[in-house]
Coordinates of C-alpha atoms and ligand atoms in Angstrom, one line a residue:
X1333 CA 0.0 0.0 0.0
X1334 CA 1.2 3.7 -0.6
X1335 CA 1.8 6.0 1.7
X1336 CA 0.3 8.8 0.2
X1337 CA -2.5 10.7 2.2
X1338 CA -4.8 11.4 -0.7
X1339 CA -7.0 14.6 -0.7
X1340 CA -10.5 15.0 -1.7
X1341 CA -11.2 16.8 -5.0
X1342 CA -13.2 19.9 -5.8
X1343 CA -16.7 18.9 -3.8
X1344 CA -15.2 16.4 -2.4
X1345 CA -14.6 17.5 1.0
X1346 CA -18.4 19.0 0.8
X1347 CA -19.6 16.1 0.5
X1348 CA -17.8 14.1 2.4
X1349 CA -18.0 16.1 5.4
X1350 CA -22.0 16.4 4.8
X1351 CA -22.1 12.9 4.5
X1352 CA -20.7 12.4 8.0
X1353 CA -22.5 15.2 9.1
X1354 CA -25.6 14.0 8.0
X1355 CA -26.7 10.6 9.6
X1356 CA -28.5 9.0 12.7
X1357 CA -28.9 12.3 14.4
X1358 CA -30.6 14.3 11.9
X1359 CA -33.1 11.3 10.5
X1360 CA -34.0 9.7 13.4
X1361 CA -32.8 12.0 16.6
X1362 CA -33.6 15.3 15.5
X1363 CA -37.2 14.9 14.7
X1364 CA -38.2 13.1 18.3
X1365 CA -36.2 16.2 19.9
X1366 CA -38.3 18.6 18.2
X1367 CA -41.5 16.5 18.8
X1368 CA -40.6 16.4 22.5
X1369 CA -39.3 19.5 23.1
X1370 CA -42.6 21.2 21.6
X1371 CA -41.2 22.2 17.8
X1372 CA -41.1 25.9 16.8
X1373 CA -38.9 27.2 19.4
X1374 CA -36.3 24.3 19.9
X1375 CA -35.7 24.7 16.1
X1376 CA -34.7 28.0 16.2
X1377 CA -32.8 27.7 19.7
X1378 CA -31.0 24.8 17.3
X1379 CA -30.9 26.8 14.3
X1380 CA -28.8 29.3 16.8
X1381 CA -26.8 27.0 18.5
X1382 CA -25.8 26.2 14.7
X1383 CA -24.8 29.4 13.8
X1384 CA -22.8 30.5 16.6
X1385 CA -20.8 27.5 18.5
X1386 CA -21.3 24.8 15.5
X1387 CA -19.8 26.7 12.9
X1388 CA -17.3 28.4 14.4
X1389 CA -15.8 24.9 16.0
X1390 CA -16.4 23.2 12.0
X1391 CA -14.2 26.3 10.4
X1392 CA -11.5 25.5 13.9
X1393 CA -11.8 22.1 13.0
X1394 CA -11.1 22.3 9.4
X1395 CA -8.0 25.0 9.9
X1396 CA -6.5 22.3 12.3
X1397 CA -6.5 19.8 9.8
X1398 CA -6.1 21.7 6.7
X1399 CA -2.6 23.5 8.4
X1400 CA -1.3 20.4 8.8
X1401 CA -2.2 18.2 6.6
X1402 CA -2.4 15.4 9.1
X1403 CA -4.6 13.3 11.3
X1404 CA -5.8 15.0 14.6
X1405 CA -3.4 13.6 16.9
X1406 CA -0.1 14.3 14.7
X1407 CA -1.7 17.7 14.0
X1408 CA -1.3 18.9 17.3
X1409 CA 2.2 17.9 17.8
X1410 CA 3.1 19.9 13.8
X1411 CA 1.5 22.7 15.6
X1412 CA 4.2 22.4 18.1
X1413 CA 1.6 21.9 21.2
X1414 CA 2.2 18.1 21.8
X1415 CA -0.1 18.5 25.2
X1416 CA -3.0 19.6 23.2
X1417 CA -2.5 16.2 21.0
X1418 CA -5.0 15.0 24.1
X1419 CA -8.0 16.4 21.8
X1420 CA -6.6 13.3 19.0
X1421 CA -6.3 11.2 21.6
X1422 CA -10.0 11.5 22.9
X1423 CA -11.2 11.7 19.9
X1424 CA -9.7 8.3 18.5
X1425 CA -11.5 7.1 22.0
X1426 CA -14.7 9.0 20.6
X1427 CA -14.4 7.4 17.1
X1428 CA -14.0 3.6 18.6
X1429 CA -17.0 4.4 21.2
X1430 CA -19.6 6.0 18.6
X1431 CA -18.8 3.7 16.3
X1432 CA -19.2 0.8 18.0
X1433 CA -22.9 1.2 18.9
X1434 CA -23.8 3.5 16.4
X1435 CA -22.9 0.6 13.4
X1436 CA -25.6 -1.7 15.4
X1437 CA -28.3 0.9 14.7
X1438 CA -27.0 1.3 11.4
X1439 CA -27.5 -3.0 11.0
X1440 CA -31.1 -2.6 11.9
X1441 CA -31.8 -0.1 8.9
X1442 CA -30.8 -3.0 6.7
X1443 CA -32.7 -5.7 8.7
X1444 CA -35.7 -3.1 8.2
X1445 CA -35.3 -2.8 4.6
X1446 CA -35.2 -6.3 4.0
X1447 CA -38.7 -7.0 6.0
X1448 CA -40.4 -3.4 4.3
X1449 CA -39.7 -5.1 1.0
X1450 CA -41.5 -8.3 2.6
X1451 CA -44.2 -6.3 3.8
X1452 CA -44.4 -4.8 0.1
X1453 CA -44.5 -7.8 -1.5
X1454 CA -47.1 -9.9 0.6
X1455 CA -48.9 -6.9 1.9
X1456 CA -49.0 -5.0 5.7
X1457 CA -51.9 -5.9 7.3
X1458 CA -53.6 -5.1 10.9
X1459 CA -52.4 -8.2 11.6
X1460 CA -48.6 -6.8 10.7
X1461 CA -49.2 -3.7 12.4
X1462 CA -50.3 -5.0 16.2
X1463 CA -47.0 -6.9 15.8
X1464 CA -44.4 -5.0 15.1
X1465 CA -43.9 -3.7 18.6
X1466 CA -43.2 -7.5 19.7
X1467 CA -41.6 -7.8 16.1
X1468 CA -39.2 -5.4 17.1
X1469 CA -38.3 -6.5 20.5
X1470 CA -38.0 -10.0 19.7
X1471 CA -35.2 -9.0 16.8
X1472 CA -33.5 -6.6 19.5
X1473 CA -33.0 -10.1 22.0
X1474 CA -31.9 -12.4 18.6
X1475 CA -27.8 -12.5 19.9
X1476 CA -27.1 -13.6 16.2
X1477 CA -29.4 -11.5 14.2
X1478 CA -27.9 -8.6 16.7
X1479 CA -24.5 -9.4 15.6
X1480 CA -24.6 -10.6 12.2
X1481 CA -26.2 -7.2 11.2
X1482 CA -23.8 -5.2 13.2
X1483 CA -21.0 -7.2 11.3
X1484 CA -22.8 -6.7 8.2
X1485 CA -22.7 -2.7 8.7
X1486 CA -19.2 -2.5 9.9
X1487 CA -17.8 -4.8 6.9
X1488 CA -19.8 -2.2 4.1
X1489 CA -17.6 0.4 6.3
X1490 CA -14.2 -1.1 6.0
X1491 CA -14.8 -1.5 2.7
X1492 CA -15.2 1.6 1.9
X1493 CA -12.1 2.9 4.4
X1494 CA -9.7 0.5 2.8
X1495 CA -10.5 2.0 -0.6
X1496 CA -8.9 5.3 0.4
X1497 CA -10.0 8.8 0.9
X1498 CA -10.3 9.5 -3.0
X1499 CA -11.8 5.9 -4.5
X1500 CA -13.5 5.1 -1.3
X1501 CA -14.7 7.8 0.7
X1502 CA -15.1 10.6 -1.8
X1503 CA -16.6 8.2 -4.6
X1504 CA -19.0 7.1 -2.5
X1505 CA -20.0 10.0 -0.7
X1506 CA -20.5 11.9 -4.1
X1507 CA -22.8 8.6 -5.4
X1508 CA -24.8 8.6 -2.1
X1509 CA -25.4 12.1 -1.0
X1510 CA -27.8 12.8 -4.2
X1511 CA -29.3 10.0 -4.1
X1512 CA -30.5 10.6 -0.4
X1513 CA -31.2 14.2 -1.1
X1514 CA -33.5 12.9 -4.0
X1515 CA -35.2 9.9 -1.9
X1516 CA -35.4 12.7 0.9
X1517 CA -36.9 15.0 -1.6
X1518 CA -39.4 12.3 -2.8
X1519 CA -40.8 11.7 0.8
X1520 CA -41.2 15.3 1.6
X1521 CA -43.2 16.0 -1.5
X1522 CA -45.5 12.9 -0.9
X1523 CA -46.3 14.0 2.6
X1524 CA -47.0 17.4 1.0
X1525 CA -50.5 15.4 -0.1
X1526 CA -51.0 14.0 3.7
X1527 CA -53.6 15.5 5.8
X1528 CA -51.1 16.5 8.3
X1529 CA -48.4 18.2 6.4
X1530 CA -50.3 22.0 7.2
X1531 CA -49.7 21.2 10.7
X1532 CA -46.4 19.3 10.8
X1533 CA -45.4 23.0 8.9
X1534 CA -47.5 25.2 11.3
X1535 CA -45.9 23.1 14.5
X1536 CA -42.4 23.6 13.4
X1537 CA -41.6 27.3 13.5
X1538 CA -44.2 28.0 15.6
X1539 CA -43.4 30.1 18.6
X1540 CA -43.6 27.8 22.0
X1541 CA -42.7 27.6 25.3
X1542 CA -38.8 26.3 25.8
X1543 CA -36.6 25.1 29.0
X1544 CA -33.3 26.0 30.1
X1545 CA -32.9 22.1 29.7
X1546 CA -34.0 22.0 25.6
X1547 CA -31.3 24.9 25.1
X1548 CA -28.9 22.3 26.6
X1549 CA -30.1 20.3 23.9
X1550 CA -29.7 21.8 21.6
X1551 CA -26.4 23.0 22.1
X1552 CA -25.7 19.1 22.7
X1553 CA -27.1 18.1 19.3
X1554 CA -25.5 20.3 17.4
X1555 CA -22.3 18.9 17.9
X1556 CA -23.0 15.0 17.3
X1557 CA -25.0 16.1 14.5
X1558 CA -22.0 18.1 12.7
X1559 CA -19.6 15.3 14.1
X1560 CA -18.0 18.0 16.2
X1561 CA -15.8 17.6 19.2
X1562 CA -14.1 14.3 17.9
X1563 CA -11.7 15.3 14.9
X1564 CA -13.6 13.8 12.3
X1565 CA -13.9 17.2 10.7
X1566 CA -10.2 18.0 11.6
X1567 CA -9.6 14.2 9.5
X1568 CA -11.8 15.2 6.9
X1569 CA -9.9 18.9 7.1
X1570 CA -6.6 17.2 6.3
X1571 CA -7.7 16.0 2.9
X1572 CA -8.9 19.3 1.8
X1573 CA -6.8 21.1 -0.7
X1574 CA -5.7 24.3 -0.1
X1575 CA -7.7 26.4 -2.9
X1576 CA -10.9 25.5 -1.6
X1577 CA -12.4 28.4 0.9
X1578 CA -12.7 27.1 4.4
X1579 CA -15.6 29.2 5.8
X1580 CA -17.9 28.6 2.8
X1581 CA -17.7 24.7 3.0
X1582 CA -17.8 24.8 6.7
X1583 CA -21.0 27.3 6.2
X1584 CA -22.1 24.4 3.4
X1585 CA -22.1 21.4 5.4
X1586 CA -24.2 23.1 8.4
X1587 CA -26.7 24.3 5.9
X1588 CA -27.0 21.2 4.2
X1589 CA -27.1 19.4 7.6
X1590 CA -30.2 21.6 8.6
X1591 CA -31.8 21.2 5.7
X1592 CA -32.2 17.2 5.9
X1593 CA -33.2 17.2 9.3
X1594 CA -35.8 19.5 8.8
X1595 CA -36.9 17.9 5.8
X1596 CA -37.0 14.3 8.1
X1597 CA -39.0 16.3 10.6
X1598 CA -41.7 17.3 7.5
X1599 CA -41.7 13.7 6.8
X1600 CA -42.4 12.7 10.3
X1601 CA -44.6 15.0 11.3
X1602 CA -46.6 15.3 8.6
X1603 CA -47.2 11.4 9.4
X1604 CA -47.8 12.0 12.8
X1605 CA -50.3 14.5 12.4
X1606 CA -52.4 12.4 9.6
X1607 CA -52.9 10.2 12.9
X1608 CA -55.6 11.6 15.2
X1609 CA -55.1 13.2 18.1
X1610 CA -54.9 10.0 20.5
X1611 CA -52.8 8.4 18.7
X1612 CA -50.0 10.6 18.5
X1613 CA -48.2 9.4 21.7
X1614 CA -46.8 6.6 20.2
X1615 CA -44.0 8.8 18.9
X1616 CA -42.1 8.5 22.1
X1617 CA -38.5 9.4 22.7
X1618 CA -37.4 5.8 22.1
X1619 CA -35.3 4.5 19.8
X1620 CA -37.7 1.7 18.4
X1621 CA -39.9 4.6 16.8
X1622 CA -38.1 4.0 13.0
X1623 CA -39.2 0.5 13.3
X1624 CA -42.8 0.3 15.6
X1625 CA -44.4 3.3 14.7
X1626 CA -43.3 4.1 11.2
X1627 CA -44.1 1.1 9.1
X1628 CA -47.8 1.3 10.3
X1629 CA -47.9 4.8 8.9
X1630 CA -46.2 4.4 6.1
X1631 CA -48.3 1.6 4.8
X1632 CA -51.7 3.5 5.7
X1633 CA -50.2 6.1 3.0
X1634 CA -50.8 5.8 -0.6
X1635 CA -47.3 4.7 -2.4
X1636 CA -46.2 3.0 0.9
X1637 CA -45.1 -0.2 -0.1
X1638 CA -42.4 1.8 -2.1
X1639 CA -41.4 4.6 0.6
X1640 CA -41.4 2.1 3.3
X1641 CA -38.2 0.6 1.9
X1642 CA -37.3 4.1 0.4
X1643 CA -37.1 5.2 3.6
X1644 CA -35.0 2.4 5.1
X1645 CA -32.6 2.8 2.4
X1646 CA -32.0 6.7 3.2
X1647 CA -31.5 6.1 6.5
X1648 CA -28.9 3.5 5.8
X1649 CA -26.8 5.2 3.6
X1650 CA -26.9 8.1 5.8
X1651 CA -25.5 5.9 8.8
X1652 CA -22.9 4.5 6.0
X1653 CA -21.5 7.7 5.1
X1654 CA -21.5 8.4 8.8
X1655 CA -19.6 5.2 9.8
X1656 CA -17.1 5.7 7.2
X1657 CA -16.1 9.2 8.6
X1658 CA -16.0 7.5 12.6
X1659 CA -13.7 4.6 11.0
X1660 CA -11.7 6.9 9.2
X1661 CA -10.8 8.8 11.9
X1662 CA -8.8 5.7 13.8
X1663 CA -7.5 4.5 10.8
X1664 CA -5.6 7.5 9.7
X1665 CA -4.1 7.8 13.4
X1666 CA -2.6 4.2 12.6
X1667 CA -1.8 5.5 9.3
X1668 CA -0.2 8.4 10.1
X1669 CA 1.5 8.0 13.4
X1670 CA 2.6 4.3 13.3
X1671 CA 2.7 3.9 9.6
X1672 CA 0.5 1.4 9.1
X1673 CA -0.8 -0.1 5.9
X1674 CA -4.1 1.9 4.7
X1675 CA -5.2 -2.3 5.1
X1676 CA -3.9 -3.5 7.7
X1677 CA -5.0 -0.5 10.0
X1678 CA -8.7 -1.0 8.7
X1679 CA -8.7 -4.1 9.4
X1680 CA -7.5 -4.1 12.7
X1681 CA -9.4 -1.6 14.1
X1682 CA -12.5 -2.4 12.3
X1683 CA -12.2 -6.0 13.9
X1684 CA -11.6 -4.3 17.1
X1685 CA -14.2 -2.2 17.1
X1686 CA -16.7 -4.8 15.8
X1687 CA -15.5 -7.2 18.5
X1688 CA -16.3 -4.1 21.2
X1689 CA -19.8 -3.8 19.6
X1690 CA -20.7 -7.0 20.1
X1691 CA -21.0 -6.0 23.7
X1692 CA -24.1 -2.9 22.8
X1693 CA -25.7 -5.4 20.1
X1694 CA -26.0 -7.7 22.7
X1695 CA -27.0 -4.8 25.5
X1696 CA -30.6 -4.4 24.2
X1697 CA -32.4 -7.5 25.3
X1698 CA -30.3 -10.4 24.2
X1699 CA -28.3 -10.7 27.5
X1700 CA -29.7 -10.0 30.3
X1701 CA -26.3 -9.0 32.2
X1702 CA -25.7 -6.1 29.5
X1703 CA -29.0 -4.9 29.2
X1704 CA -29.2 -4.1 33.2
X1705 CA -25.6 -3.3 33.8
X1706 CA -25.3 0.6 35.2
X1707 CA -21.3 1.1 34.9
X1708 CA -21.8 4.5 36.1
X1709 CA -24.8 4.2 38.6
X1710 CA -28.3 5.5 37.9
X1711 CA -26.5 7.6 34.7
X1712 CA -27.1 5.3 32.0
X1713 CA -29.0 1.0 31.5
X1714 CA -27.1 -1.1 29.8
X1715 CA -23.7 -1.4 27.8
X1716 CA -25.6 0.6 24.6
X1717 CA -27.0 3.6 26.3
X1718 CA -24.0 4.0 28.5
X1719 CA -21.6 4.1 25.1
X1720 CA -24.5 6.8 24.0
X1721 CA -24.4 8.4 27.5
X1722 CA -20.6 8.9 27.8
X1723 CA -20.2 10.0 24.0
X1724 CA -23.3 12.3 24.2
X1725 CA -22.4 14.4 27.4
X1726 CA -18.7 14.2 28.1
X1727 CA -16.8 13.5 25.1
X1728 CA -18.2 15.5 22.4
X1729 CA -18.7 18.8 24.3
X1730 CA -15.2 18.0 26.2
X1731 CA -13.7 17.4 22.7
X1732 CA -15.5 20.8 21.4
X1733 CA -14.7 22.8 24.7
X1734 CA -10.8 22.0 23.8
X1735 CA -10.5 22.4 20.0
X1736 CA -12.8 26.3 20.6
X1737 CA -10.0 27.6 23.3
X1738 CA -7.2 25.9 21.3
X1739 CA -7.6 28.2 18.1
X1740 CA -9.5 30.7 19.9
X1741 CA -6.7 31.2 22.4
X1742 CA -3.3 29.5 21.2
X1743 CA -3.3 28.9 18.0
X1744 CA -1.8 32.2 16.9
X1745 CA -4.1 34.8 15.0
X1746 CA -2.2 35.8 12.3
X1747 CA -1.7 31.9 11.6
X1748 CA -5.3 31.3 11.5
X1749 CA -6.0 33.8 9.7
X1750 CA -3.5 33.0 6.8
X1751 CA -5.2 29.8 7.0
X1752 CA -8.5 30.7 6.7
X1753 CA -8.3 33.2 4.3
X1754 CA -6.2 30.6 2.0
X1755 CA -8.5 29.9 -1.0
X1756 CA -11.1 32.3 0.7
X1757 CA -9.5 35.5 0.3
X1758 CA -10.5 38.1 3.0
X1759 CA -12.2 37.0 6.1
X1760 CA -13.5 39.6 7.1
X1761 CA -15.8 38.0 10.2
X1762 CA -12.3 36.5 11.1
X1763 CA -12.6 38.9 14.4
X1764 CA -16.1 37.4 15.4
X1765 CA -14.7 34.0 14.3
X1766 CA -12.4 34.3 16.9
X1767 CA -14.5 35.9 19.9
X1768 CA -17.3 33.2 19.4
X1769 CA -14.4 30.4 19.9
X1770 CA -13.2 32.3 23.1
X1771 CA -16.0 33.2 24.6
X1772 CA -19.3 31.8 23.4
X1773 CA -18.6 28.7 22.8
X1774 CA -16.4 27.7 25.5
X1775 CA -19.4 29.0 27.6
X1776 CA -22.3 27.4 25.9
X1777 CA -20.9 24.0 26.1
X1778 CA -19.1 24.1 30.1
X1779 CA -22.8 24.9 30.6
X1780 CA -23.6 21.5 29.2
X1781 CA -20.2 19.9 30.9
X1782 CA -21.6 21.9 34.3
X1783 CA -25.3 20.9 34.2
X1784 CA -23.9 17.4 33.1
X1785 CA -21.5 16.7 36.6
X1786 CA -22.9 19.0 38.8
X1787 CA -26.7 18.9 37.9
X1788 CA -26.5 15.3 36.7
X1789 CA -28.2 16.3 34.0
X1790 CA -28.3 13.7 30.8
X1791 CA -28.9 14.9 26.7
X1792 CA -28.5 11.4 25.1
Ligands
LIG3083 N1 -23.1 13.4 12.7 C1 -23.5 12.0 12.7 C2 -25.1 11.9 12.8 O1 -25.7 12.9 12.9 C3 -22.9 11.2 13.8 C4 -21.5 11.4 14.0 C5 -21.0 12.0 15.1 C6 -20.6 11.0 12.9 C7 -19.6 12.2 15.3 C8 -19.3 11.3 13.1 C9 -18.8 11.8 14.2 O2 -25.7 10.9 12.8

């Protein structure tokens, strides 16, 4: 294998880094949030939280990587601050831990398509429906199903990594991402016709009442939705070439991350609120909601038995192009500081992390020991939630804290800006740039890291 670091073409990086962005979190996460936190006023408080501590940490991000051309523990020690590499270091951590839990939800959306096309073919009936609740539980405590889809999920991932950043990752992030825009697209414009799209619209930027808690939030969500705080970006970063503007992908990526999850929360809603009113509890803030509640609604639409598996499709290559960027980040650490093979270190570390999974598949109802386990008291249930818990509320915002005061503070100003300006020209907001990483974001998010140890507060 060559040793050459390969760089992302013209749209490449956009794509890319949208394709990580975009996953889990904005089609499935992001609409339940809104639904429980009362719509209208979380989405802006999100919107905000966007504009002012995620985009600000995706241009640091990408400066880091970009400067240095390397992955994010390496790039610390180029910049001469070897005891900042810590922010590599967790986020290799990060990587592994997200990864390893998030590729079993990822397994399910295949599991899911495969039975939607069933359903399809031999027709959903009541009978289907009052089922899929048991349905559902039943496939969560199958050990083998569990695993076997998890390993499913996390070989399409290596394949991908071991192709490289140009003929894997970019190739396949520039096939997929239209193709989910477009089935995105098609589902938003079919709910258009449903008898609850008027309010679905009406319920999401209408004014409401909002908690100090849902600013949390959605502060919270913004990072694991713009795969912040873990160096993915600052991977991603490293592969970008140098004529390419900085702030105007990094203001790319968040709108087109915005964009599909509100289009998923049209979808949703406008679903939901085709139900009557007695029925709409069933959305609930679990995770089984993609695979209880959906189907039935789906097939009482017309065109269901085609944007059932639609669906299950978008959502899986959104988790793909999300893996991909959670494996990548490991594998260029072997890569780059212990000169692995581009092979070798996939394989390796995908195994490893695979083998680790094995322990959240299982945590969900197939052993009883994982599914009950509290590693950290009351904070989290089981081996799946507490990966969730621990990623969600310490290592992200941690991760995010760090890499906001390291450019805002150290990284020298005139060497950001030269960085940020390269392919960009000017910068003229470089000045707000830099007081939102030193002040408001460092703030916004020790609120989270505050309310998290000292309020024992949780926002997974
Ligand atoms: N952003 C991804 C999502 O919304 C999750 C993710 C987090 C991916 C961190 C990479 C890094 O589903």
């Amino acid at each position: 294998m060559t040793k050459e670091r390969g760089s992302f073409s013209r749209l490449g990086f956009i794509l890319a880094a949208a394709g990580s962005a975009i996953g889990l979190g904005n089609i499935w996460k992001f609409p339940y949030m809104t639904f429980e936190n009362n719509g209208g006023s979380f989405v802006l408080v999100y919107l905000l939280a966007v504009a002012v501590v995620g985009l600000p940490i995706m241009i640091a991000e990408i400066v880091i990587g970009r400067s240095t051309q390397k992955s994010p523990v390496a790039a610390f020690l180029a910049l001469k601050k070897p005891g900042w590499s810590i922010i590599g270091w967790l986020g290799i951590m990060t990587g592994f831990v997200i990864l390893s839990y998030y590729s079993v939800v990822a397994g399910w959306t295949v599991h899911y398509f495969i039975k939607s096309v069933g359903w399809s073919i031999r027709g959903f009936g009541p009978e289907t429906a009052a089922t899929l609740g048991d349905q559902f539980g039943l496939f969560l405590s199958r050990p083998f199903a569990q695993i076997g889809y998890h390993a499913l999920f996390m070989i399409f991932s290596m394949t991908v990594v071991i192709f490289g950043v140009k003929s894997g990752i970019e190739r396949l992030t520039t096939i997929l991402m239209p193709v989910l825009f477009g089935i995105l697209l098609i589902l938003v414009i079919t709910s258009a016709w449903s008898s609850g799209f008027p309010e679905a619209i009406r319920f999401l930027f209408k004014p409401c009442q909002i908690s100090p808690d849902s600013l949390l939030e959605a502060v919270g969500h913004a990072f694991f939705t713009l795969s912040l705080g873990m160096g993915a970006i600052i991977t991603y970063g490293s592969y970008m070439k140098k004529d390419e503007s900085v702030p105007r992908s990094a203001a790319l990526v968040c709108v087109m991350d915005t964009l599909i999850a509100l289009m998923a929360c049209v979808v949703m809603f406008s679903l939901i609120f085709s139900l009557p009113e007695a029925d709409r509890t069933q959305f609930s803030a679990s995770i089984g909601v993609m695979f209880t509640t959906l189907p039935k609604l789906f097939y009482s639409m017309h065109g269901g038995f085609i944007l059932s598996p639609l669906f299950y499709i978008l959502v899986g290559f959104a988790a793909l192009t999300s893996t991909i960027s959670l494996l990548e980040v490991v594998v260029a650490f072997f890569i780059d500081q212990l000169n692995w093979s581009r092979i070798r270190a996939t394989l390796l570390m995908g195994l490893t992390i695979f083998a680790f999974g094995i322990l959240s598949a299982l945590s969900l109802g197939a052993v009883q020991g994982l599914s009950v386990i509290r590693p950290l008291g009351g904070k989290s249930q089981g081996i799946f939630d507490t990966m969730d818990y621990l990623a969600s509320n310490w290592f992200l915002p941690v991760g995010g804290i760090l890499i906001a005061l390291f450019v805002g503070w150290i990284l020298p100003k005139a060497f950001s800006r030269k960085e940020v300006e390269e392919g960009h020209g000017p910068f003229r907001l470089h000045g707000l740039w830099i007081f939102l990483l030193r002040f408001v974001a460092p703030l916004a998010i020790g609120w989270i890291v505050y309310s998290v140890i000292i309020l024992g507060k949780s926002f997974n």
